[in-house]
């Protein structure tokens, strides 16, 4: 046995991760259910490093030094369970099974428990960066035991993206913590993309300019605080022309956004934990809405030419100011989406006892992953300065950024509403800020109504205790907590 780490599941992601490991000097055991994938990897890239290919799972396990570390990179769900089952029959106590797939964190918690009972370590690991990241340096979010990370840490930190000499890999916390954080990362990715899409829509309809023109605006924005991978590729996409028609490429792509489900998982989890991640939720629903083609067509037919069918023309008075307003609104909304995502991480951490360091999460998202961005450094700094920060929005840098952009933000949303351009994530993010900062919320009325129809009780602003008013009786108030 001589391989330091193994990879089973050599489709796009597994193959690239294995090549990344080998290129970084690790001896990598290879296995795939159908041997063709293993053979083609050896034929095409066998010279990139030290690979030990195996055709059977037994041979694969036997080729690893102890404690054995096996990365499972197969289809998430039942396939992952089947492979883990097969592996556990062959591994010995102290060995480590690493699931790098997009697994729901509750599955990871379950599997960790099962494997721990057999004396095995199970490390649910979030990997972001797609194919390209897997090959050249992803962002790696491993859960599992501290003991397992002692073995895996040096490997992960070597193959991860590096930013300013700091690896984009860190031990996130026990059992499902890594997959949980990866899930929230993907949720934030949904919000980021939706905000960019709303910005594009506003600029295109509001200014009446071509996608190529908007690409130049995004390229300009990428030189400032919005600098990020997603802004950069947005400029690339918008400047691309369709090869067959010569039209702007974006105009030949069907406007129905798909999803593999991590946004939905994030929203479901946030609902369970009671965390208002409105930006991510709106972004997820916006994708769903875009896919309801029958409803969209029916609404287009029904409302065409009717009152309220506003034309964007003339809504923008000062084009230069409008571009700056959209930029400010985008940045402020993005800050809200991240603030909510980090609140969600904190809530998960408390619920499951993971003790996640939010600053460290911002650090490992600076490179390798899809949401990599310049401003993650600011988030890291904010949590380093104040570990118990109530919200990112109240950290001095972010508070200043939002306050400086809020006038623009209101102008953009007002213009969007007048023009009939939907901006669900821009609008809900501003509503979130306005709700947080408002001294009195109408929640008091909701409490009254709940007490009226359901005797659900309420608290008062001027006295301790829990009360109920006899709404259907003589309207007298009773204290009910004694
Ligand atoms: P796929 O999700 O397409 O899975 C294909 C691989 O799974 C093949 O190696 C296939 O083997 C294997 N497989 C499927 N069913 C079984 C089974 N029952 N038993 C054994 N092996 C099985 O591969 P990807 O490389 O696209 O993704 C791998 C994982 O990474 C997934 O969980 C995915 O969600 C995640 N992913 C993560 C991304 C990221 O950015 N982090 C991006 C893309 C994916 P065979 O060749 O024999 O069919």
Coordinates of C-alpha atoms and ligand atoms in Angstrom, one line a residue:
X1 CA 0.0 0.0 0.0
X2 CA 1.4 3.4 -0.9
X3 CA -1.4 5.8 -1.8
X4 CA -2.0 8.7 0.6
X5 CA -5.5 9.4 -0.4
X6 CA -8.1 7.8 -2.7
X7 CA -10.8 9.1 -4.9
X8 CA -13.8 6.9 -5.9
X9 CA -16.2 8.4 -8.5
X10 CA -14.2 9.8 -11.4
X11 CA -16.7 11.8 -13.3
X12 CA -16.0 15.5 -13.9
X13 CA -15.5 16.5 -10.2
X14 CA -13.7 13.4 -8.9
X15 CA -11.4 13.3 -11.9
X16 CA -10.4 16.9 -11.5
X17 CA -10.0 16.6 -7.7
X18 CA -7.8 13.5 -8.2
X19 CA -5.6 15.4 -10.7
X20 CA -5.3 18.4 -8.4
X21 CA -4.2 16.0 -5.6
X22 CA -1.6 14.3 -7.8
X23 CA -0.3 17.6 -9.2
X24 CA 0.3 18.7 -5.6
X25 CA 2.5 15.7 -5.0
X26 CA 0.1 13.3 -3.3
X27 CA 0.0 9.7 -4.4
X28 CA -3.6 9.1 -5.3
X29 CA -5.6 5.9 -5.5
X30 CA -8.2 5.8 -8.2
X31 CA -11.5 3.9 -8.5
X32 CA -14.7 4.2 -10.4
X33 CA -17.7 1.8 -10.6
X34 CA -17.2 1.5 -14.4
X35 CA -13.5 1.0 -15.1
X36 CA -13.6 3.0 -18.4
X37 CA -13.5 6.3 -16.4
X38 CA -10.4 5.1 -14.5
X39 CA -8.7 4.0 -17.6
X40 CA -9.4 7.2 -19.5
X41 CA -8.1 9.3 -16.6
X42 CA -4.9 7.2 -16.7
X43 CA -4.6 7.4 -20.4
X44 CA -5.2 11.2 -20.6
X45 CA -3.6 12.4 -17.4
X46 CA -1.6 9.5 -15.9
X47 CA 1.6 11.5 -16.4
X48 CA 0.5 14.4 -14.2
X49 CA 1.4 12.7 -11.0
X50 CA 1.6 9.5 -9.0
X51 CA -1.7 7.6 -9.5
X52 CA -2.5 4.1 -8.3
X53 CA -5.5 2.9 -10.4
X54 CA -7.7 0.0 -9.2
X55 CA -10.5 -1.9 -10.9
X56 CA -12.2 -3.2 -7.8
X57 CA -13.1 -1.6 -4.5
X58 CA -11.0 -4.2 -2.6
X59 CA -7.9 -3.5 -4.6
X60 CA -8.5 0.3 -4.2
X61 CA -8.8 0.1 -0.4
X62 CA -5.7 -2.2 -0.2
X63 CA -3.7 0.4 -2.1
X64 CA -4.1 3.1 0.6
X65 CA -1.8 3.7 3.6
X66 CA -3.4 3.8 7.0
X67 CA -5.3 5.6 8.3
X68 CA -6.9 5.3 4.9
X69 CA -8.5 8.5 3.5
X70 CA -11.1 7.9 0.8
X71 CA -12.9 10.7 -1.1
X72 CA -16.3 9.7 -2.4
X73 CA -17.3 11.9 -5.4
X74 CA -20.4 10.1 -6.8
X75 CA -23.9 11.2 -7.4
X76 CA -25.4 12.6 -4.2
X77 CA -28.1 10.6 -2.4
X78 CA -28.6 6.9 -2.8
X79 CA -25.4 6.4 -4.9
X80 CA -23.4 8.0 -2.1
X81 CA -25.0 5.7 0.5
X82 CA -24.3 2.6 -1.7
X83 CA -20.6 3.5 -2.1
X84 CA -20.2 4.3 1.6
X85 CA -21.9 1.0 2.5
X86 CA -19.5 -0.9 0.2
X87 CA -16.5 1.0 1.6
X88 CA -17.3 0.5 5.3
X89 CA -17.2 -3.3 4.8
X90 CA -13.6 -3.0 3.7
X91 CA -12.2 -0.2 5.9
X92 CA -10.8 -0.5 9.4
X93 CA -11.3 1.6 12.6
X94 CA -9.6 5.0 12.3
X95 CA -10.0 5.2 8.5
X96 CA -11.6 8.2 7.0
X97 CA -14.5 8.5 4.5
X98 CA -14.8 11.9 2.9
X99 CA -18.0 12.8 1.0
X100 CA -17.2 15.8 -1.3
X101 CA -20.6 15.6 -3.1
X102 CA -23.4 18.2 -2.7
X103 CA -25.0 16.4 0.2
X104 CA -27.8 17.7 2.4
X105 CA -26.2 18.3 5.9
X106 CA -28.8 16.1 7.6
X107 CA -27.7 13.1 5.5
X108 CA -24.1 14.0 6.6
X109 CA -25.2 14.0 10.3
X110 CA -26.8 10.6 9.9
X111 CA -23.9 9.1 8.1
X112 CA -21.3 10.5 10.5
X113 CA -23.2 8.8 13.4
X114 CA -23.4 5.5 11.5
X115 CA -19.8 5.5 10.7
X116 CA -18.6 6.7 14.1
X117 CA -20.4 3.7 15.6
X118 CA -18.1 1.5 13.4
X119 CA -15.0 3.4 14.5
X120 CA -14.7 5.2 11.2
X121 CA -14.4 9.0 10.6
X122 CA -16.8 10.5 8.3
X123 CA -16.0 13.9 6.9
X124 CA -18.8 15.6 5.0
X125 CA -17.0 18.2 2.9
X126 CA -18.4 21.1 0.9
X127 CA -16.4 21.7 -2.2
X128 CA -17.1 24.8 -4.3
X129 CA -15.7 26.1 -7.5
X130 CA -17.1 23.7 -10.1
X131 CA -15.0 21.7 -12.4
X132 CA -12.4 24.4 -12.8
X133 CA -12.1 24.9 -9.1
X134 CA -11.7 21.1 -8.4
X135 CA -8.8 21.0 -10.8
X136 CA -7.0 24.3 -9.9
X137 CA -7.9 25.0 -6.3
X138 CA -11.5 24.9 -4.9
X139 CA -12.8 26.4 -1.7
X140 CA -13.0 23.4 0.7
X141 CA -15.4 23.2 3.7
X142 CA -14.8 20.0 5.7
X143 CA -16.9 18.9 8.7
X144 CA -16.2 15.9 10.8
X145 CA -13.9 15.3 13.7
X146 CA -10.9 17.3 14.7
X147 CA -8.9 14.1 14.6
X148 CA -9.8 13.4 11.0
X149 CA -8.9 17.0 10.1
X150 CA -5.4 16.4 11.5
X151 CA -4.8 13.9 8.7
X152 CA -6.8 15.7 6.0
X153 CA -6.0 19.4 6.8
X154 CA -2.5 19.4 5.3
X155 CA -3.9 17.8 2.1
X156 CA -6.9 20.0 1.8
X157 CA -5.0 23.2 2.5
X158 CA -2.5 22.3 -0.2
X159 CA -5.0 21.6 -3.0
X160 CA -7.3 24.5 -2.1
X161 CA -7.2 27.9 -3.7
X162 CA -4.8 30.2 -2.0
X163 CA -5.4 33.9 -1.4
X164 CA -2.6 36.1 0.0
X165 CA -0.9 32.9 1.0
X166 CA -3.9 31.7 3.0
X167 CA -5.6 28.5 1.9
X168 CA -9.3 28.5 1.2
X169 CA -9.8 25.4 3.4
X170 CA -10.5 25.2 7.2
X171 CA -12.1 22.8 9.6
X172 CA -15.7 24.1 9.8
X173 CA -17.0 22.0 12.7
X174 CA -18.3 18.6 13.6
X175 CA -20.4 16.2 11.5
X176 CA -22.7 18.2 9.1
X177 CA -21.1 21.7 9.6
X178 CA -19.2 21.6 6.4
X179 CA -22.1 20.6 4.2
X180 CA -24.3 23.2 6.0
X181 CA -21.9 26.0 5.3
X182 CA -21.6 24.8 1.6
X183 CA -25.4 24.9 1.4
X184 CA -25.6 28.5 2.7
X185 CA -22.7 29.4 0.3
X186 CA -24.9 28.1 -2.6
X187 CA -27.9 30.1 -1.2
X188 CA -25.8 33.3 -1.2
X189 CA -24.7 32.4 -4.7
X190 CA -28.4 32.4 -5.7
X191 CA -28.9 35.8 -4.2
X192 CA -25.8 37.2 -5.8
X193 CA -26.8 36.0 -9.2
X194 CA -30.4 37.3 -8.9
X195 CA -29.1 40.7 -7.8
X196 CA -26.8 40.8 -10.8
X197 CA -29.8 39.7 -13.0
X198 CA -32.0 42.5 -11.6
X199 CA -29.2 45.0 -12.2
X200 CA -28.9 43.9 -15.8
X201 CA -32.7 44.1 -16.3
X202 CA -32.9 47.6 -14.8
X203 CA -30.0 48.9 -16.9
X204 CA -31.2 47.3 -20.1
X205 CA -34.8 48.4 -19.8
X206 CA -34.1 51.7 -18.0
X207 CA -31.4 52.9 -20.3
X208 CA -32.5 51.1 -23.4
X209 CA -29.0 50.0 -24.2
X210 CA -27.5 46.9 -25.6
X211 CA -26.0 44.0 -23.6
X212 CA -22.6 44.9 -24.9
X213 CA -23.0 48.3 -23.4
X214 CA -24.0 46.8 -20.1
X215 CA -21.0 44.5 -20.2
X216 CA -18.8 47.5 -20.2
X217 CA -20.7 48.9 -17.1
X218 CA -20.1 45.6 -15.3
X219 CA -16.5 45.6 -16.3
X220 CA -16.1 49.0 -14.8
X221 CA -17.9 47.9 -11.6
X222 CA -15.5 45.0 -11.3
X223 CA -12.7 47.5 -10.7
X224 CA -14.4 48.7 -7.5
X225 CA -15.8 47.3 -4.3
X226 CA -18.1 44.9 -6.3
X227 CA -15.1 43.1 -7.7
X228 CA -16.0 39.4 -7.8
X229 CA -15.9 36.3 -10.0
X230 CA -19.7 36.6 -10.8
X231 CA -19.5 40.3 -11.9
X232 CA -16.5 39.4 -14.1
X233 CA -18.2 36.5 -15.9
X234 CA -21.4 38.6 -16.2
X235 CA -19.4 41.0 -18.3
X236 CA -18.1 38.1 -20.4
X237 CA -21.6 36.7 -20.9
X238 CA -23.1 40.0 -21.8
X239 CA -20.5 40.8 -24.4
X240 CA -20.8 37.4 -26.1
X241 CA -22.6 37.1 -29.5
X242 CA -24.4 34.0 -30.6
X243 CA -22.4 32.2 -33.3
X244 CA -25.4 31.1 -35.3
X245 CA -27.5 34.3 -35.3
X246 CA -25.1 37.1 -34.5
X247 CA -27.6 38.3 -31.8
X248 CA -26.5 39.1 -28.2
X249 CA -26.2 35.6 -26.7
X250 CA -28.4 36.4 -23.8
X251 CA -31.3 37.1 -26.2
X252 CA -31.2 33.6 -27.6
X253 CA -31.2 31.8 -24.2
X254 CA -34.6 30.8 -22.8
X255 CA -35.5 32.9 -19.7
X256 CA -36.2 30.0 -17.4
X257 CA -33.7 29.6 -14.6
X258 CA -33.1 26.1 -13.3
X259 CA -31.9 24.8 -10.0
X260 CA -30.5 21.7 -8.6
X261 CA -32.0 22.3 -5.2
X262 CA -29.3 23.8 -2.8
X263 CA -31.2 27.2 -2.8
X264 CA -34.3 25.4 -1.8
X265 CA -32.5 23.5 0.9
X266 CA -31.1 26.8 2.3
X267 CA -34.5 28.4 2.4
X268 CA -36.1 25.3 4.0
X269 CA -33.5 25.2 6.6
X270 CA -33.8 29.0 7.3
X271 CA -37.5 28.6 7.8
X272 CA -36.9 25.8 10.3
X273 CA -34.4 27.9 12.2
X274 CA -36.5 31.1 12.0
X275 CA -33.9 33.2 10.2
X276 CA -35.2 35.7 7.6
X277 CA -32.9 35.1 4.6
X278 CA -35.2 37.1 2.4
X279 CA -32.6 37.8 -0.3
X280 CA -31.9 34.1 -0.8
X281 CA -35.6 33.2 -0.6
X282 CA -36.6 35.8 -3.2
X283 CA -33.8 34.7 -5.5
X284 CA -35.0 31.1 -5.2
X285 CA -38.6 32.0 -5.8
X286 CA -37.6 34.2 -8.8
X287 CA -36.1 31.1 -10.4
X288 CA -39.3 29.2 -9.7
X289 CA -41.4 32.0 -11.2
X290 CA -39.3 32.1 -14.3
X291 CA -40.1 28.5 -14.9
X292 CA -43.9 28.9 -14.8
X293 CA -44.2 29.6 -18.5
X294 CA -47.9 28.9 -18.8
X295 CA -48.8 31.4 -16.0
X296 CA -46.4 33.9 -17.5
X297 CA -48.0 33.7 -20.9
X298 CA -51.5 33.8 -19.5
X299 CA -50.6 36.9 -17.5
X300 CA -49.0 38.6 -20.5
X301 CA -52.1 38.0 -22.6
X302 CA -54.4 39.1 -19.8
X303 CA -52.7 42.3 -18.9
X304 CA -51.4 43.5 -22.2
X305 CA -52.5 47.1 -22.9
X306 CA -54.2 47.4 -19.6
X307 CA -53.7 50.1 -16.9
X308 CA -50.5 49.5 -15.0
X309 CA -48.7 48.2 -18.1
X310 CA -46.0 50.8 -17.7
X311 CA -43.4 51.5 -20.2
X312 CA -39.8 51.9 -18.9
X313 CA -39.1 54.7 -21.3
X314 CA -38.9 58.0 -19.6
X315 CA -38.5 56.6 -16.1
X316 CA -34.8 57.3 -16.1
X317 CA -34.2 61.0 -16.0
X318 CA -30.4 61.0 -15.5
X319 CA -28.8 58.0 -17.1
X320 CA -25.4 58.5 -15.5
X321 CA -27.0 58.8 -12.1
X322 CA -29.1 55.8 -12.8
X323 CA -26.1 53.6 -13.4
X324 CA -24.5 54.8 -10.2
X325 CA -27.8 54.2 -8.4
X326 CA -28.0 50.6 -9.6
X327 CA -24.4 50.0 -8.6
X328 CA -25.1 51.3 -5.1
X329 CA -28.3 49.3 -4.8
X330 CA -26.5 46.2 -6.0
X331 CA -23.8 46.6 -3.4
X332 CA -26.2 47.4 -0.5
X333 CA -28.5 44.5 -1.5
X334 CA -25.5 42.2 -1.7
X335 CA -24.4 43.2 1.8
X336 CA -27.9 42.4 3.1
X337 CA -27.8 38.9 1.4
X338 CA -24.5 38.1 3.0
X339 CA -25.6 39.5 6.4
X340 CA -28.6 37.1 6.2
X341 CA -26.5 34.2 5.1
X342 CA -24.0 34.7 7.9
X343 CA -26.9 34.9 10.4
X344 CA -28.1 31.6 9.0
X345 CA -24.7 30.0 9.6
X346 CA -24.7 31.3 13.2
X347 CA -28.2 29.9 13.8
X348 CA -27.2 26.5 12.4
X349 CA -24.1 26.6 14.5
X350 CA -26.0 27.2 17.6
X351 CA -28.7 24.7 16.8
X352 CA -26.3 21.9 16.2
X353 CA -23.5 22.9 18.6
X354 CA -20.9 23.4 15.7
X355 CA -19.2 26.5 17.0
X356 CA -18.5 27.8 13.5
X357 CA -16.2 30.8 13.1
X358 CA -17.9 33.1 10.7
X359 CA -14.8 35.1 10.0
X360 CA -13.0 31.9 8.9
X361 CA -15.9 31.1 6.5
X362 CA -15.5 34.5 4.9
X363 CA -11.8 33.8 4.6
X364 CA -12.2 30.4 2.8
X365 CA -14.7 31.9 0.4
X366 CA -12.2 34.5 -0.8
X367 CA -10.9 32.2 -3.5
X368 CA -11.8 29.0 -5.4
X369 CA -15.6 29.3 -5.0
X370 CA -18.3 30.9 -7.1
X371 CA -19.0 33.7 -4.7
X372 CA -15.4 34.7 -4.4
X373 CA -15.2 38.5 -4.0
X374 CA -13.1 41.3 -2.8
X375 CA -15.5 42.3 -0.1
X376 CA -15.3 39.0 1.8
X377 CA -12.1 40.4 3.3
X378 CA -14.3 43.1 4.9
X379 CA -16.6 40.4 6.3
X380 CA -13.6 38.5 7.8
X381 CA -12.4 41.8 9.3
X382 CA -15.8 42.6 10.8
X383 CA -16.1 39.2 12.6
X384 CA -12.5 39.4 13.7
X385 CA -13.1 42.8 15.2
X386 CA -16.4 41.8 16.9
X387 CA -16.9 38.0 17.1
X388 CA -20.5 38.3 18.5
X389 CA -21.6 40.9 15.9
X390 CA -25.4 41.1 15.9
X391 CA -25.5 41.6 12.2
X392 CA -23.0 42.4 9.5
X393 CA -25.2 45.4 8.7
X394 CA -24.1 47.1 12.0
X395 CA -20.4 46.6 11.5
X396 CA -18.9 50.1 10.8
X397 CA -17.7 49.4 7.3
X398 CA -21.0 47.8 6.1
X399 CA -23.1 50.3 8.0
X400 CA -21.3 53.1 6.2
X401 CA -21.6 51.4 2.8
X402 CA -25.3 50.8 3.2
X403 CA -26.0 54.3 4.5
X404 CA -24.1 55.8 1.6
X405 CA -26.1 53.8 -0.9
X406 CA -29.5 54.0 0.6
X407 CA -30.7 57.0 -1.3
X408 CA -29.7 55.4 -4.6
X409 CA -31.3 52.2 -3.5
X410 CA -34.7 53.9 -2.9
X411 CA -34.5 55.8 -6.2
X412 CA -33.8 52.6 -8.1
X413 CA -36.6 50.7 -6.5
X414 CA -39.0 53.6 -7.0
X415 CA -38.0 53.8 -10.7
X416 CA -38.4 50.0 -11.1
X417 CA -41.8 50.1 -9.6
X418 CA -42.9 52.9 -11.9
X419 CA -41.5 51.2 -14.9
X420 CA -42.9 47.8 -14.0
X421 CA -39.5 46.1 -13.8
X422 CA -39.6 43.4 -11.1
X423 CA -36.8 43.7 -8.6
X424 CA -37.8 41.2 -5.8
X425 CA -34.3 40.9 -4.3
X426 CA -33.4 44.6 -4.4
X427 CA -36.8 45.5 -2.9
X428 CA -36.9 42.8 -0.2
X429 CA -33.4 43.6 0.8
X430 CA -34.2 47.3 1.4
X431 CA -37.4 46.3 3.2
X432 CA -35.3 44.1 5.4
X433 CA -33.0 47.0 6.4
X434 CA -36.0 49.3 6.9
X435 CA -37.7 46.7 9.1
X436 CA -34.5 46.2 11.2
X437 CA -34.0 49.9 11.8
X438 CA -37.6 50.8 12.4
X439 CA -38.3 51.6 16.1
X440 CA -41.9 50.2 16.0
X441 CA -43.0 47.4 13.8
X442 CA -46.6 46.5 13.0
X443 CA -45.9 43.2 14.7
X444 CA -47.8 44.7 17.6
X445 CA -51.0 44.6 15.5
X446 CA -50.3 41.0 14.6
X447 CA -50.0 40.1 18.3
X448 CA -53.3 41.8 19.0
X449 CA -55.1 39.9 16.2
X450 CA -53.6 36.6 17.4
X451 CA -54.8 37.3 20.9
X452 CA -58.2 38.3 19.6
X453 CA -59.0 35.3 17.5
X454 CA -56.9 32.7 19.3
X455 CA -56.1 33.9 22.8
X456 CA -52.4 33.6 21.9
X457 CA -51.5 36.3 24.5
X458 CA -49.1 39.2 24.2
X459 CA -46.5 41.2 26.1
X460 CA -46.7 44.9 26.9
X461 CA -44.0 47.6 26.5
X462 CA -44.6 49.1 29.9
X463 CA -45.0 46.1 32.2
X464 CA -43.5 42.6 32.7
X465 CA -45.7 39.6 32.1
X466 CA -47.8 37.8 29.5
X467 CA -51.4 39.1 29.0
X468 CA -54.7 38.3 27.3
X469 CA -57.6 40.6 26.6
X470 CA -61.1 39.4 26.7
X471 CA -61.8 40.7 23.2
X472 CA -65.2 39.0 22.9
X473 CA -66.1 39.9 26.5
X474 CA -65.8 43.0 28.6
X475 CA -62.3 43.9 27.1
X476 CA -60.7 43.5 30.5
X477 CA -57.0 42.4 30.5
X478 CA -55.7 39.4 32.4
X479 CA -52.2 38.6 33.3
X480 CA -51.8 34.9 32.4
X481 CA -48.2 34.0 33.3
X482 CA -48.9 33.7 37.0
Ligands
LIG1 P1 -22.2 12.9 -11.1 O1 -22.9 13.6 -10.0 O2 -22.7 13.0 -12.5 O3 -22.0 11.4 -10.7 C1 -21.3 10.5 -11.6 C2 -20.4 9.6 -10.8 O4 -21.2 8.9 -9.8 C3 -19.8 8.6 -11.7 O5 -18.5 8.3 -11.3 C4 -20.7 7.3 -11.5 O6 -20.0 6.1 -11.8 C5 -20.9 7.5 -10.0 N1 -22.1 6.7 -9.6 C6 -23.4 7.0 -9.8 N2 -24.2 6.1 -9.2 C7 -23.4 5.2 -8.6 C8 -23.6 4.0 -7.8 N3 -24.8 3.6 -7.5 N4 -22.5 3.4 -7.4 C9 -21.2 3.8 -7.6 N5 -21.0 4.9 -8.4 C10 -22.0 5.6 -8.8 O7 -20.6 13.4 -11.0 P2 -20.0 14.8 -10.8 O8 -18.6 14.7 -11.0 O9 -20.7 15.8 -11.7 O10 -20.4 15.2 -9.4 C11 -20.0 14.4 -8.2 C12 -20.5 15.1 -7.0 O11 -20.0 16.4 -6.9 C13 -22.0 15.2 -6.9 O12 -22.4 15.0 -5.6 C14 -22.3 16.6 -7.3 O13 -23.5 17.1 -6.7 C15 -21.1 17.3 -6.8 N6 -20.8 18.4 -7.6 C16 -20.2 19.5 -7.0 C17 -19.9 20.6 -7.7 C18 -19.2 21.6 -7.0 O14 -19.0 22.7 -7.6 N7 -18.9 21.4 -5.8 C19 -20.1 20.7 -9.1 C20 -20.7 19.6 -9.7 C21 -21.0 18.5 -8.9 P3 -20.1 5.5 -13.3 O15 -19.0 6.2 -14.0 O16 -19.9 4.0 -13.0 O17 -21.5 5.8 -13.8

